[in-house]
Amino acid sequence: MISFILLALLNGLCIGASRAINGRLGSHIGAFPTSWWNHAVGFALLSALLLLTPGPTPALLETLHSAPLLSYAGGVIGVLFVALNSHVLPRIGTTRTAVLVISGQMVTGVLLDFHGQWHTSTLAQLAGVALIVAGIYLSRRPVKPAASLATR
Amino acid sequence: MFPMLKGSTNLLLALLGGVLLALMIKLNGELARYSSALFSSWVAHGIGALAALLIVCLISTKSARHHTNSSPGKAPRWSYLGGIPGAFTVVLAGITVNSPLGLAGSLALMMVGQVIFGLLTDQRGWFGVPRRPLTRRDELVTVCVLAGSALIIFSR
């Protein structure tokens, strides 16, 4: 369990680093070209990892047949996600990007995990969502997107 | 890229990014159940590279004229390598979502890691991020979101 916790924490650092690096590239070449570089470099790295990993690699055709079609949409959603991050981060900063992405993530997570049954925990989840929404409401204040770029 | 967007619209785009991320992790986790975390990440990146290429080709003629926000100078070489930590993200998510942590637990810990990273980079300007001091309001917002998220995770 501890190792899973550490892996998930490390994942957060990886997300932050990827987002910050892509934000920098995005401010030079644009959000969608940045998204392409992100996926192409990632694909190359993962191809190498797959080749180097010992043990059974799942048969490509078998997986293609058995997994539901919708599960392949993750890659397409990822393109939009990276483009949005690259656009937003140089304009509103790393912390605020992280906090707002997290807010969207958590509320969506609650919705995805909700299967129509009300428990006592549902109330606590709603309270959590309310806290997040309150936080987002607080964050709504005038932002000057040009200033951050000009002072660089 | 999005010339008409100003002010708080960027905040909304960041929120939308969070929605997309949760969906993406869910779908990639599903794909990982049928194969492995590494394999599903590989497939997702391959499909993503093709989709991004398509989008870039479709918008390239328009965006070239409207791309007014670009920074001066050439992009540093390291800035092309964001895909490396990004690739590990999908691998790690594929592992932890299918562990006892589940989707919400994974999201909670990833979010703490992200906030720690955000605080460090905003203060020190790592990766060429514009330096910006945290305001009291930023702190309050962060505490609210972290507390709300913790409530969601630990009430499951």
PDB file of N, CA, C and O in Angstrom, chain B residues 16-58:
ATOM      1  N   LEU B  16     -11.745  22.561 -17.141  1.00  0.00           N
ATOM      2  CA  LEU B  16     -12.092  21.603 -18.187  1.00  0.00           C
ATOM      3  C   LEU B  16     -10.984  20.570 -18.343  1.00  0.00           C
ATOM      4  O   LEU B  16     -11.252  19.376 -18.560  1.00  0.00           O
ATOM      5  N   GLY B  17      -9.738  21.034 -18.215  1.00  0.00           N
ATOM      6  CA  GLY B  17      -8.612  20.111 -18.271  1.00  0.00           C
ATOM      7  C   GLY B  17      -8.731  19.028 -17.213  1.00  0.00           C
ATOM      8  O   GLY B  17      -8.442  17.862 -17.470  1.00  0.00           O
ATOM      9  N   GLY B  18      -9.175  19.409 -16.020  1.00  0.00           N
ATOM     10  CA  GLY B  18      -9.352  18.441 -14.936  1.00  0.00           C
ATOM     11  C   GLY B  18     -10.415  17.408 -15.256  1.00  0.00           C
ATOM     12  O   GLY B  18     -10.251  16.217 -14.972  1.00  0.00           O
ATOM     13  N   VAL B  19     -11.515  17.874 -15.856  1.00  0.00           N
ATOM     14  CA  VAL B  19     -12.580  16.951 -16.275  1.00  0.00           C
ATOM     15  C   VAL B  19     -12.020  15.946 -17.279  1.00  0.00           C
ATOM     16  O   VAL B  19     -12.235  14.733 -17.160  1.00  0.00           O
ATOM     17  N   LEU B  20     -11.284  16.455 -18.258  1.00  0.00           N
ATOM     18  CA  LEU B  20     -10.711  15.587 -19.287  1.00  0.00           C
ATOM     19  C   LEU B  20      -9.724  14.593 -18.682  1.00  0.00           C
ATOM     20  O   LEU B  20      -9.682  13.425 -19.066  1.00  0.00           O
ATOM     21  N   LEU B  21      -8.941  15.071 -17.706  1.00  0.00           N
ATOM     22  CA  LEU B  21      -7.939  14.196 -17.095  1.00  0.00           C
ATOM     23  C   LEU B  21      -8.585  13.018 -16.382  1.00  0.00           C
ATOM     24  O   LEU B  21      -8.138  11.876 -16.516  1.00  0.00           O
ATOM     25  N   ALA B  22      -9.659  13.306 -15.623  1.00  0.00           N
ATOM     26  CA  ALA B  22     -10.343  12.228 -14.908  1.00  0.00           C
ATOM     27  C   ALA B  22     -10.912  11.199 -15.888  1.00  0.00           C
ATOM     28  O   ALA B  22     -10.800   9.990 -15.667  1.00  0.00           O
ATOM     29  N   LEU B  23     -11.504  11.688 -16.977  1.00  0.00           N
ATOM     30  CA  LEU B  23     -12.054  10.777 -17.990  1.00  0.00           C
ATOM     31  C   LEU B  23     -10.947   9.956 -18.637  1.00  0.00           C
ATOM     32  O   LEU B  23     -11.077   8.751 -18.847  1.00  0.00           O
ATOM     33  N   MET B  24      -9.831  10.652 -18.933  1.00  0.00           N
ATOM     34  CA  MET B  24      -8.716   9.985 -19.597  1.00  0.00           C
ATOM     35  C   MET B  24      -8.149   8.868 -18.726  1.00  0.00           C
ATOM     36  O   MET B  24      -7.881   7.766 -19.205  1.00  0.00           O
ATOM     37  N   ILE B  25      -7.972   9.168 -17.430  1.00  0.00           N
ATOM     38  CA  ILE B  25      -7.425   8.170 -16.510  1.00  0.00           C
ATOM     39  C   ILE B  25      -8.365   6.975 -16.403  1.00  0.00           C
ATOM     40  O   ILE B  25      -7.945   5.819 -16.386  1.00  0.00           O
ATOM     41  N   LYS B  26      -9.667   7.275 -16.359  1.00  0.00           N
ATOM     42  CA  LYS B  26     -10.666   6.205 -16.283  1.00  0.00           C
ATOM     43  C   LYS B  26     -10.570   5.289 -17.510  1.00  0.00           C
ATOM     44  O   LYS B  26     -10.533   4.060 -17.384  1.00  0.00           O
ATOM     45  N   LEU B  27     -10.518   5.901 -18.695  1.00  0.00           N
ATOM     46  CA  LEU B  27     -10.480   5.119 -19.929  1.00  0.00           C
ATOM     47  C   LEU B  27      -9.172   4.350 -20.060  1.00  0.00           C
ATOM     48  O   LEU B  27      -9.161   3.181 -20.447  1.00  0.00           O
ATOM     49  N   ASN B  28      -8.048   5.010 -19.742  1.00  0.00           N
ATOM     50  CA  ASN B  28      -6.763   4.331 -19.844  1.00  0.00           C
ATOM     51  C   ASN B  28      -6.656   3.212 -18.823  1.00  0.00           C
ATOM     52  O   ASN B  28      -6.040   2.180 -19.090  1.00  0.00           O
ATOM     53  N   GLY B  29      -7.265   3.428 -17.645  1.00  0.00           N
ATOM     54  CA  GLY B  29      -7.293   2.383 -16.627  1.00  0.00           C
ATOM     55  C   GLY B  29      -8.082   1.176 -17.111  1.00  0.00           C
ATOM     56  O   GLY B  29      -7.718   0.030 -16.857  1.00  0.00           O
ATOM     57  N   GLU B  30      -9.174   1.460 -17.828  1.00  0.00           N
ATOM     58  CA  GLU B  30      -9.998   0.392 -18.400  1.00  0.00           C
ATOM     59  C   GLU B  30      -9.207  -0.425 -19.416  1.00  0.00           C
ATOM     60  O   GLU B  30      -9.195  -1.646 -19.401  1.00  0.00           O
ATOM     61  N   LEU B  31      -8.519   0.302 -20.298  1.00  0.00           N
ATOM     62  CA  LEU B  31      -7.691  -0.356 -21.319  1.00  0.00           C
ATOM     63  C   LEU B  31      -6.598  -1.194 -20.642  1.00  0.00           C
ATOM     64  O   LEU B  31      -6.260  -2.288 -21.105  1.00  0.00           O
ATOM     65  N   ALA B  32      -6.069  -0.674 -19.522  1.00  0.00           N
ATOM     66  CA  ALA B  32      -5.004  -1.373 -18.803  1.00  0.00           C
ATOM     67  C   ALA B  32      -5.518  -2.683 -18.221  1.00  0.00           C
ATOM     68  O   ALA B  32      -4.763  -3.648 -18.099  1.00  0.00           O
ATOM     69  N   ARG B  33      -6.808  -2.727 -17.853  1.00  0.00           N
ATOM     70  CA  ARG B  33      -7.381  -3.956 -17.303  1.00  0.00           C
ATOM     71  C   ARG B  33      -7.379  -5.075 -18.339  1.00  0.00           C
ATOM     72  O   ARG B  33      -7.318  -6.250 -18.018  1.00  0.00           O
ATOM     73  N   TYR B  34      -7.487  -4.689 -19.612  1.00  0.00           N
ATOM     74  CA  TYR B  34      -7.505  -5.688 -20.672  1.00  0.00           C
ATOM     75  C   TYR B  34      -6.103  -6.064 -21.134  1.00  0.00           C
ATOM     76  O   TYR B  34      -5.928  -6.985 -21.905  1.00  0.00           O
ATOM     77  N   SER B  35      -5.108  -5.272 -20.732  1.00  0.00           N
ATOM     78  CA  SER B  35      -3.745  -5.595 -21.156  1.00  0.00           C
ATOM     79  C   SER B  35      -2.803  -5.346 -19.985  1.00  0.00           C
ATOM     80  O   SER B  35      -2.734  -6.134 -19.071  1.00  0.00           O
ATOM     81  N   SER B  36      -2.087  -4.229 -20.020  1.00  0.00           N
ATOM     82  CA  SER B  36      -1.241  -3.828 -18.906  1.00  0.00           C
ATOM     83  C   SER B  36      -1.167  -2.311 -18.922  1.00  0.00           C
ATOM     84  O   SER B  36      -1.529  -1.672 -19.905  1.00  0.00           O
ATOM     85  N   ALA B  37      -0.685  -1.739 -17.806  1.00  0.00           N
ATOM     86  CA  ALA B  37      -0.586  -0.284 -17.720  1.00  0.00           C
ATOM     87  C   ALA B  37       0.335   0.251 -18.817  1.00  0.00           C
ATOM     88  O   ALA B  37       0.020   1.245 -19.482  1.00  0.00           O
ATOM     89  N   LEU B  38       1.457  -0.421 -18.991  1.00  0.00           N
ATOM     90  CA  LEU B  38       2.441   0.023 -19.987  1.00  0.00           C
ATOM     91  C   LEU B  38       1.859  -0.046 -21.395  1.00  0.00           C
ATOM     92  O   LEU B  38       1.980   0.888 -22.185  1.00  0.00           O
ATOM     93  N   PHE B  39       1.197  -1.159 -21.670  1.00  0.00           N
ATOM     94  CA  PHE B  39       0.645  -1.355 -23.010  1.00  0.00           C
ATOM     95  C   PHE B  39      -0.456  -0.340 -23.301  1.00  0.00           C
ATOM     96  O   PHE B  39      -0.526   0.240 -24.388  1.00  0.00           O
ATOM     97  N   SER B  40      -1.321  -0.090 -22.324  1.00  0.00           N
ATOM     98  CA  SER B  40      -2.421   0.858 -22.535  1.00  0.00           C
ATOM     99  C   SER B  40      -1.873   2.269 -22.724  1.00  0.00           C
ATOM    100  O   SER B  40      -2.396   3.052 -23.513  1.00  0.00           O
ATOM    101  N   SER B  41      -0.799   2.595 -21.997  1.00  0.00           N
ATOM    102  CA  SER B  41      -0.171   3.907 -22.160  1.00  0.00           C
ATOM    103  C   SER B  41       0.419   4.039 -23.559  1.00  0.00           C
ATOM    104  O   SER B  41       0.303   5.090 -24.204  1.00  0.00           O
ATOM    105  N   TRP B  42       1.038   2.967 -24.020  1.00  0.00           N
ATOM    106  CA  TRP B  42       1.626   2.956 -25.367  1.00  0.00           C
ATOM    107  C   TRP B  42       0.550   3.178 -26.429  1.00  0.00           C
ATOM    108  O   TRP B  42       0.706   3.999 -27.334  1.00  0.00           O
ATOM    109  N   VAL B  43      -0.559   2.448 -26.289  1.00  0.00           N
ATOM    110  CA  VAL B  43      -1.668   2.591 -27.237  1.00  0.00           C
ATOM    111  C   VAL B  43      -2.230   4.015 -27.186  1.00  0.00           C
ATOM    112  O   VAL B  43      -2.452   4.652 -28.224  1.00  0.00           O
ATOM    113  N   ALA B  44      -2.430   4.528 -25.960  1.00  0.00           N
ATOM    114  CA  ALA B  44      -3.007   5.868 -25.805  1.00  0.00           C
ATOM    115  C   ALA B  44      -2.107   6.930 -26.436  1.00  0.00           C
ATOM    116  O   ALA B  44      -2.590   7.872 -27.079  1.00  0.00           O
ATOM    117  N   HIS B  45      -0.788   6.779 -26.266  1.00  0.00           N
ATOM    118  CA  HIS B  45       0.135   7.757 -26.850  1.00  0.00           C
ATOM    119  C   HIS B  45       0.176   7.651 -28.372  1.00  0.00           C
ATOM    120  O   HIS B  45       0.287   8.654 -29.070  1.00  0.00           O
ATOM    121  N   GLY B  46       0.107   6.418 -28.881  1.00  0.00           N
ATOM    122  CA  GLY B  46       0.095   6.234 -30.339  1.00  0.00           C
ATOM    123  C   GLY B  46      -1.134   6.871 -30.962  1.00  0.00           C
ATOM    124  O   GLY B  46      -1.041   7.628 -31.940  1.00  0.00           O
ATOM    125  N   ILE B  47      -2.293   6.582 -30.368  1.00  0.00           N
ATOM    126  CA  ILE B  47      -3.542   7.169 -30.867  1.00  0.00           C
ATOM    127  C   ILE B  47      -3.497   8.697 -30.707  1.00  0.00           C
ATOM    128  O   ILE B  47      -3.897   9.446 -31.606  1.00  0.00           O
ATOM    129  N   GLY B  48      -2.962   9.144 -29.571  1.00  0.00           N
ATOM    130  CA  GLY B  48      -2.858  10.577 -29.324  1.00  0.00           C
ATOM    131  C   GLY B  48      -1.952  11.277 -30.321  1.00  0.00           C
ATOM    132  O   GLY B  48      -2.271  12.375 -30.792  1.00  0.00           O
ATOM    133  N   ALA B  49      -0.823  10.641 -30.661  1.00  0.00           N
ATOM    134  CA  ALA B  49       0.096  11.244 -31.639  1.00  0.00           C
ATOM    135  C   ALA B  49      -0.585  11.399 -32.989  1.00  0.00           C
ATOM    136  O   ALA B  49      -0.461  12.440 -33.649  1.00  0.00           O
ATOM    137  N   LEU B  50      -1.327  10.367 -33.403  1.00  0.00           N
ATOM    138  CA  LEU B  50      -2.048  10.437 -34.679  1.00  0.00           C
ATOM    139  C   LEU B  50      -3.117  11.531 -34.634  1.00  0.00           C
ATOM    140  O   LEU B  50      -3.250  12.328 -35.575  1.00  0.00           O
ATOM    141  N   ALA B  51      -3.879  11.576 -33.536  1.00  0.00           N
ATOM    142  CA  ALA B  51      -4.948  12.568 -33.411  1.00  0.00           C
ATOM    143  C   ALA B  51      -4.373  13.988 -33.409  1.00  0.00           C
ATOM    144  O   ALA B  51      -4.902  14.885 -34.068  1.00  0.00           O
ATOM    145  N   ALA B  52      -3.261  14.181 -32.685  1.00  0.00           N
ATOM    146  CA  ALA B  52      -2.644  15.509 -32.614  1.00  0.00           C
ATOM    147  C   ALA B  52      -2.129  15.934 -33.983  1.00  0.00           C
ATOM    148  O   ALA B  52      -2.278  17.097 -34.390  1.00  0.00           O
ATOM    149  N   LEU B  53      -1.540  14.981 -34.706  1.00  0.00           N
ATOM    150  CA  LEU B  53      -1.026  15.270 -36.053  1.00  0.00           C
ATOM    151  C   LEU B  53      -2.167  15.737 -36.954  1.00  0.00           C
ATOM    152  O   LEU B  53      -2.045  16.732 -37.691  1.00  0.00           O
ATOM    153  N   LEU B  54      -3.288  15.023 -36.857  1.00  0.00           N
ATOM    154  CA  LEU B  54      -4.471  15.376 -37.648  1.00  0.00           C
ATOM    155  C   LEU B  54      -4.938  16.794 -37.319  1.00  0.00           C
ATOM    156  O   LEU B  54      -5.198  17.617 -38.214  1.00  0.00           O
ATOM    157  N   ILE B  55      -5.023  17.089 -36.016  1.00  0.00           N
ATOM    158  CA  ILE B  55      -5.499  18.408 -35.582  1.00  0.00           C
ATOM    159  C   ILE B  55      -4.543  19.503 -36.048  1.00  0.00           C
ATOM    160  O   ILE B  55      -4.973  20.547 -36.552  1.00  0.00           O
ATOM    161  N   VAL B  56      -3.242  19.259 -35.897  1.00  0.00           N
ATOM    162  CA  VAL B  56      -2.245  20.260 -36.304  1.00  0.00           C
ATOM    163  C   VAL B  56      -2.363  20.546 -37.796  1.00  0.00           C
ATOM    164  O   VAL B  56      -2.311  21.687 -38.239  1.00  0.00           O
ATOM    165  N   CYS B  57      -2.554  19.487 -38.601  1.00  0.00           N
ATOM    166  CA  CYS B  57      -2.700  19.668 -40.051  1.00  0.00           C
ATOM    167  C   CYS B  57      -3.955  20.469 -40.374  1.00  0.00           C
ATOM    168  O   CYS B  57      -3.938  21.336 -41.248  1.00  0.00           O
ATOM    169  N   LEU B  58      -5.044  20.181 -39.645  1.00  0.00           N
ATOM    170  CA  LEU B  58      -6.315  20.849 -39.923  1.00  0.00           C
ATOM    171  C   LEU B  58      -6.278  22.324 -39.571  1.00  0.00           C
ATOM    172  O   LEU B  58      -6.891  23.144 -40.241  1.00  0.00           O
TER     173      LEU B  58
END
